């Protein structure tokens, strides 16, 4: 499958605002059922090698933000400048409020899409999907694992829903022997095969050795 997004970056932020009437509205894109069934694939095994995970500083075509109240002053600036460079996906249950707020702040919404996806928290940097490439920069795929906060099940379900909307396969490290409990905030990549994580990953994966965790990271993220 050829990629249509060179990369996705996942940001964590939230906001609140009161509603106003009579302003233009941007369509909410429903997540379930939009993509053809043949590409709604959730695969509980590693992606086909060779795999490369993008570095966080690489060029992107889209970012994803989890939007909640009341940090509008931060979020509006993220959207204001990001939409000039790339597509901005906003995950929110408050689409009309957010859309109205962007309009009031003179922020164009032509490059903004709202996604109606359930989520528990703003920390999409931790629970959002990770993009990997087959053959360096060829086909784009999504990798997901078990979010390390069991009290936020909706957060953990966000990556495959986003993958479905984008029409991308999602390779899931959720079943033995690949089950991996992790958080994106503890997963830093350089785009050239190196991954940096604290020893928290050992605490969230009791019973697994460091070598076993490295093997999973190598299979799913192309770590060398």
Short mmCIF file of C-alpha atoms in Angstrom, two decimals:
data_model
loop_
_atom_site.label_atom_id
_atom_site.label_comp_id
_atom_site.label_asym_id
_atom_site.label_seq_id
_atom_site.Cartn_x
_atom_site.Cartn_y
_atom_site.Cartn_z
CA UNK A 1 0.00 0.00 0.00
CA UNK A 2 1.47 3.36 -0.99
CA UNK A 3 1.47 6.04 1.65
CA UNK A 4 -0.46 9.27 1.27
CA UNK A 5 1.00 10.84 4.38
CA UNK A 6 4.76 11.27 4.55
CA UNK A 7 4.36 11.26 8.33
CA UNK A 8 2.04 11.96 11.20
CA UNK A 9 2.99 13.72 14.40
CA UNK A 10 0.77 13.28 17.44
CA UNK A 11 0.39 16.18 19.87
CA UNK A 12 -1.28 16.34 23.30
CA UNK A 13 -3.36 19.38 24.19
CA UNK A 14 -6.88 20.33 25.32
CA UNK A 15 -9.27 23.31 25.51
CA UNK A 16 -12.74 24.68 26.42
CA UNK A 17 -15.01 27.37 25.02
CA UNK A 18 -18.66 28.41 25.09
CA UNK A 19 -20.76 28.06 21.95
CA UNK A 20 -21.89 30.84 19.62
CA UNK A 21 -24.36 30.64 16.78
CA UNK A 22 -24.46 31.67 13.14
CA UNK A 23 -20.86 31.03 12.08
CA UNK A 24 -19.56 28.71 9.37
CA UNK A 25 -19.14 25.09 10.37
CA UNK A 26 -16.60 22.49 9.31
CA UNK A 27 -17.88 18.98 8.66
CA UNK A 28 -17.11 16.27 11.16
CA UNK A 29 -15.67 13.19 9.50
CA UNK A 30 -17.10 10.02 11.07
CA UNK A 31 -14.39 7.48 11.73
CA UNK A 32 -16.13 4.16 11.48
CA UNK A 33 -17.07 2.84 8.07
CA UNK A 34 -15.47 5.52 5.89
CA UNK A 35 -12.62 3.47 4.48
CA UNK A 36 -13.13 0.51 2.12
CA UNK A 37 -13.44 -2.73 4.06
CA UNK A 38 -10.42 -4.31 2.37
CA UNK A 39 -8.06 -1.78 3.96
CA UNK A 40 -9.59 -1.82 7.43
CA UNK A 41 -6.98 -4.30 8.57
CA UNK A 42 -5.86 -4.79 12.15
CA UNK A 43 -2.99 -7.26 12.22
CA UNK A 44 -1.71 -8.68 15.56
CA UNK A 45 1.81 -9.21 14.29
CA UNK A 46 4.82 -7.17 13.11
CA UNK A 47 4.74 -5.28 9.80
CA UNK A 48 6.65 -6.75 6.86
CA UNK A 49 10.35 -5.83 6.98
CA UNK A 50 12.30 -3.74 6.37
CA UNK A 51 10.63 -1.25 8.73
CA UNK A 52 11.74 2.27 9.62
CA UNK A 53 10.15 4.55 12.20
CA UNK A 54 10.23 8.23 11.33
CA UNK A 55 12.14 10.65 13.51
CA UNK A 56 10.07 13.27 15.29
CA UNK A 57 11.78 16.09 13.39
CA UNK A 58 11.09 14.71 9.91
CA UNK A 59 8.80 16.53 7.48
CA UNK A 60 5.12 15.84 8.11
CA UNK A 61 1.95 16.17 6.10
CA UNK A 62 -0.43 15.93 9.05
CA UNK A 63 -0.65 16.27 12.81
CA UNK A 64 -3.29 14.97 15.19
CA UNK A 65 -4.47 16.85 18.27
CA UNK A 66 -6.76 15.70 21.08
CA UNK A 67 -8.84 18.78 21.87
CA UNK A 68 -10.43 19.57 25.22
CA UNK A 69 -11.20 22.51 27.42
CA UNK A 70 -9.74 24.84 28.69
CA UNK A 71 -6.36 25.36 26.97
CA UNK A 72 -7.61 27.31 23.97
CA UNK A 73 -4.77 29.81 24.04
CA UNK A 74 -2.24 27.05 23.47
CA UNK A 75 -4.24 25.00 21.02
CA UNK A 76 -5.25 27.86 18.79
CA UNK A 77 -1.62 28.73 18.11
CA UNK A 78 -0.76 25.11 17.35
CA UNK A 79 -3.57 25.00 14.81
CA UNK A 80 -2.92 28.51 13.46
CA UNK A 81 0.62 27.75 12.38
CA UNK A 82 0.31 24.03 11.71
CA UNK A 83 -2.54 24.44 9.23
CA UNK A 84 -0.28 26.63 7.11
CA UNK A 85 2.11 23.71 6.64
CA UNK A 86 0.07 20.52 6.90
CA UNK A 87 -3.30 18.93 7.54
CA UNK A 88 -4.53 19.22 11.14
CA UNK A 89 -6.76 16.45 12.47
CA UNK A 90 -8.60 17.47 15.63
CA UNK A 91 -10.11 14.70 17.74
CA UNK A 92 -12.99 16.22 19.67
CA UNK A 93 -16.54 15.72 20.88
CA UNK A 94 -17.01 19.51 20.81
CA UNK A 95 -16.68 20.12 17.07
CA UNK A 96 -19.05 23.09 16.83
CA UNK A 97 -17.42 24.86 19.78
CA UNK A 98 -13.92 24.31 18.45
CA UNK A 99 -14.89 25.32 14.92
CA UNK A 100 -16.57 28.48 16.21
CA UNK A 101 -13.54 29.31 18.31
CA UNK A 102 -11.17 28.94 15.36
CA UNK A 103 -13.42 31.20 13.30
CA UNK A 104 -13.47 33.88 16.01
CA UNK A 105 -9.68 33.71 16.20
CA UNK A 106 -9.41 34.14 12.39
CA UNK A 107 -7.83 30.73 11.96
CA UNK A 108 -8.71 29.14 8.60
CA UNK A 109 -10.28 25.70 8.78
CA UNK A 110 -9.73 24.69 5.16
CA UNK A 111 -6.86 22.44 6.22
CA UNK A 112 -8.56 21.19 9.39
CA UNK A 113 -10.60 18.02 9.83
CA UNK A 114 -12.57 17.10 12.93
CA UNK A 115 -12.71 13.45 13.94
CA UNK A 116 -15.44 12.14 16.22
CA UNK A 117 -13.47 9.57 18.21
CA UNK A 118 -13.98 8.67 21.85
CA UNK A 119 -11.02 9.41 24.10
CA UNK A 120 -10.36 9.75 27.83
CA UNK A 121 -7.49 12.19 28.07
CA UNK A 122 -5.48 14.80 26.24
CA UNK A 123 -2.25 12.80 26.25
CA UNK A 124 -2.33 11.65 22.64
CA UNK A 125 1.46 11.89 22.55
CA UNK A 126 1.36 8.85 24.84
CA UNK A 127 -1.50 6.82 23.37
CA UNK A 128 -1.60 7.89 19.73
CA UNK A 129 -0.48 5.68 16.84
CA UNK A 130 3.06 5.51 15.53
CA UNK A 131 3.83 5.72 11.83
CA UNK A 132 6.36 3.40 10.27
CA UNK A 133 7.53 2.95 6.72
CA UNK A 134 8.19 -0.15 4.70
CA UNK A 135 11.36 0.23 2.66
CA UNK A 136 12.57 3.48 4.23
CA UNK A 137 9.93 5.90 2.83
CA UNK A 138 7.76 3.67 0.68
CA UNK A 139 4.51 2.37 2.19
CA UNK A 140 3.11 4.00 5.32
CA UNK A 141 1.75 1.81 8.11
CA UNK A 142 0.52 2.31 11.67
CA UNK A 143 2.00 0.52 14.68
CA UNK A 144 0.13 0.30 17.97
CA UNK A 145 0.71 -1.32 21.34
CA UNK A 146 -1.13 -1.58 24.67
CA UNK A 147 -1.37 1.83 26.31
CA UNK A 148 0.19 1.75 29.76
CA UNK A 149 -2.81 3.34 31.52
CA UNK A 150 -5.52 0.67 31.92
CA UNK A 151 -7.91 3.26 33.37
CA UNK A 152 -8.19 4.93 29.94
CA UNK A 153 -9.58 2.27 27.60
CA UNK A 154 -10.93 4.79 25.07
CA UNK A 155 -7.45 6.27 24.68
CA UNK A 156 -6.11 2.81 23.93
CA UNK A 157 -8.70 2.35 21.15
CA UNK A 158 -7.83 5.61 19.38
CA UNK A 159 -4.93 4.42 17.15
CA UNK A 160 -6.83 1.72 15.23
CA UNK A 161 -9.79 4.06 14.73
CA UNK A 162 -7.52 6.70 13.26
CA UNK A 163 -5.82 4.09 11.08
CA UNK A 164 -9.24 3.02 9.77
CA UNK A 165 -10.11 6.60 8.90
CA UNK A 166 -6.83 7.09 7.05
CA UNK A 167 -7.18 3.77 5.27
CA UNK A 168 -3.90 2.43 6.66
CA UNK A 169 -3.10 -1.02 8.03
CA UNK A 170 -2.39 -1.14 11.76
CA UNK A 171 0.06 -3.69 13.10
CA UNK A 172 -0.72 -4.30 16.77
CA UNK A 173 1.66 -5.47 19.49
CA UNK A 174 -1.22 -6.62 21.68
CA UNK A 175 -1.14 -10.43 21.68
CA UNK A 176 1.54 -12.89 22.87
CA UNK A 177 4.36 -13.19 22.06
CA UNK A 178 4.31 -9.57 20.86
CA UNK A 179 2.19 -8.01 23.62
CA UNK A 180 3.88 -4.77 24.64
CA UNK A 181 2.65 -2.24 27.22
CA UNK A 182 4.16 1.13 26.40
CA UNK A 183 3.62 4.89 26.10
CA UNK A 184 4.66 7.20 23.28
CA UNK A 185 6.14 9.68 25.71
CA UNK A 186 8.71 7.02 26.60
CA UNK A 187 9.48 6.24 22.97
CA UNK A 188 11.94 8.59 21.24
CA UNK A 189 13.22 7.79 17.75
CA UNK A 190 16.04 9.16 15.60
CA UNK A 191 14.73 7.77 12.29
CA UNK A 192 17.89 5.71 11.80
CA UNK A 193 17.17 2.68 13.93
CA UNK A 194 17.74 3.97 17.46
CA UNK A 195 15.06 4.05 20.17
CA UNK A 196 15.39 5.74 23.54
CA UNK A 197 13.21 4.61 26.47
CA UNK A 198 13.55 4.72 30.23
CA UNK A 199 13.44 1.60 32.38
CA UNK A 200 9.75 2.30 32.99
CA UNK A 201 9.13 0.00 30.04
CA UNK A 202 10.41 -2.89 32.20
CA UNK A 203 8.00 -1.98 34.99
CA UNK A 204 5.01 -1.93 32.63
CA UNK A 205 6.00 -5.29 31.12
CA UNK A 206 6.64 -7.58 34.12
CA UNK A 207 7.86 -10.98 33.06
CA UNK A 208 9.62 -9.68 29.95
CA UNK A 209 13.35 -9.17 29.80
CA UNK A 210 15.01 -6.15 28.24
CA UNK A 211 16.13 -8.40 25.37
CA UNK A 212 12.55 -9.55 24.73
CA UNK A 213 11.31 -5.96 24.67
CA UNK A 214 14.11 -5.00 22.30
CA UNK A 215 13.10 -7.86 20.00
CA UNK A 216 9.51 -6.56 19.87
CA UNK A 217 10.75 -3.03 19.18
CA UNK A 218 12.98 -4.34 16.42
CA UNK A 219 10.12 -6.26 14.79
CA UNK A 220 7.54 -3.46 14.96
CA UNK A 221 9.68 -0.32 14.75
CA UNK A 222 12.78 -1.41 12.88
CA UNK A 223 15.12 -0.81 15.80
CA UNK A 224 18.65 -1.98 15.02
#
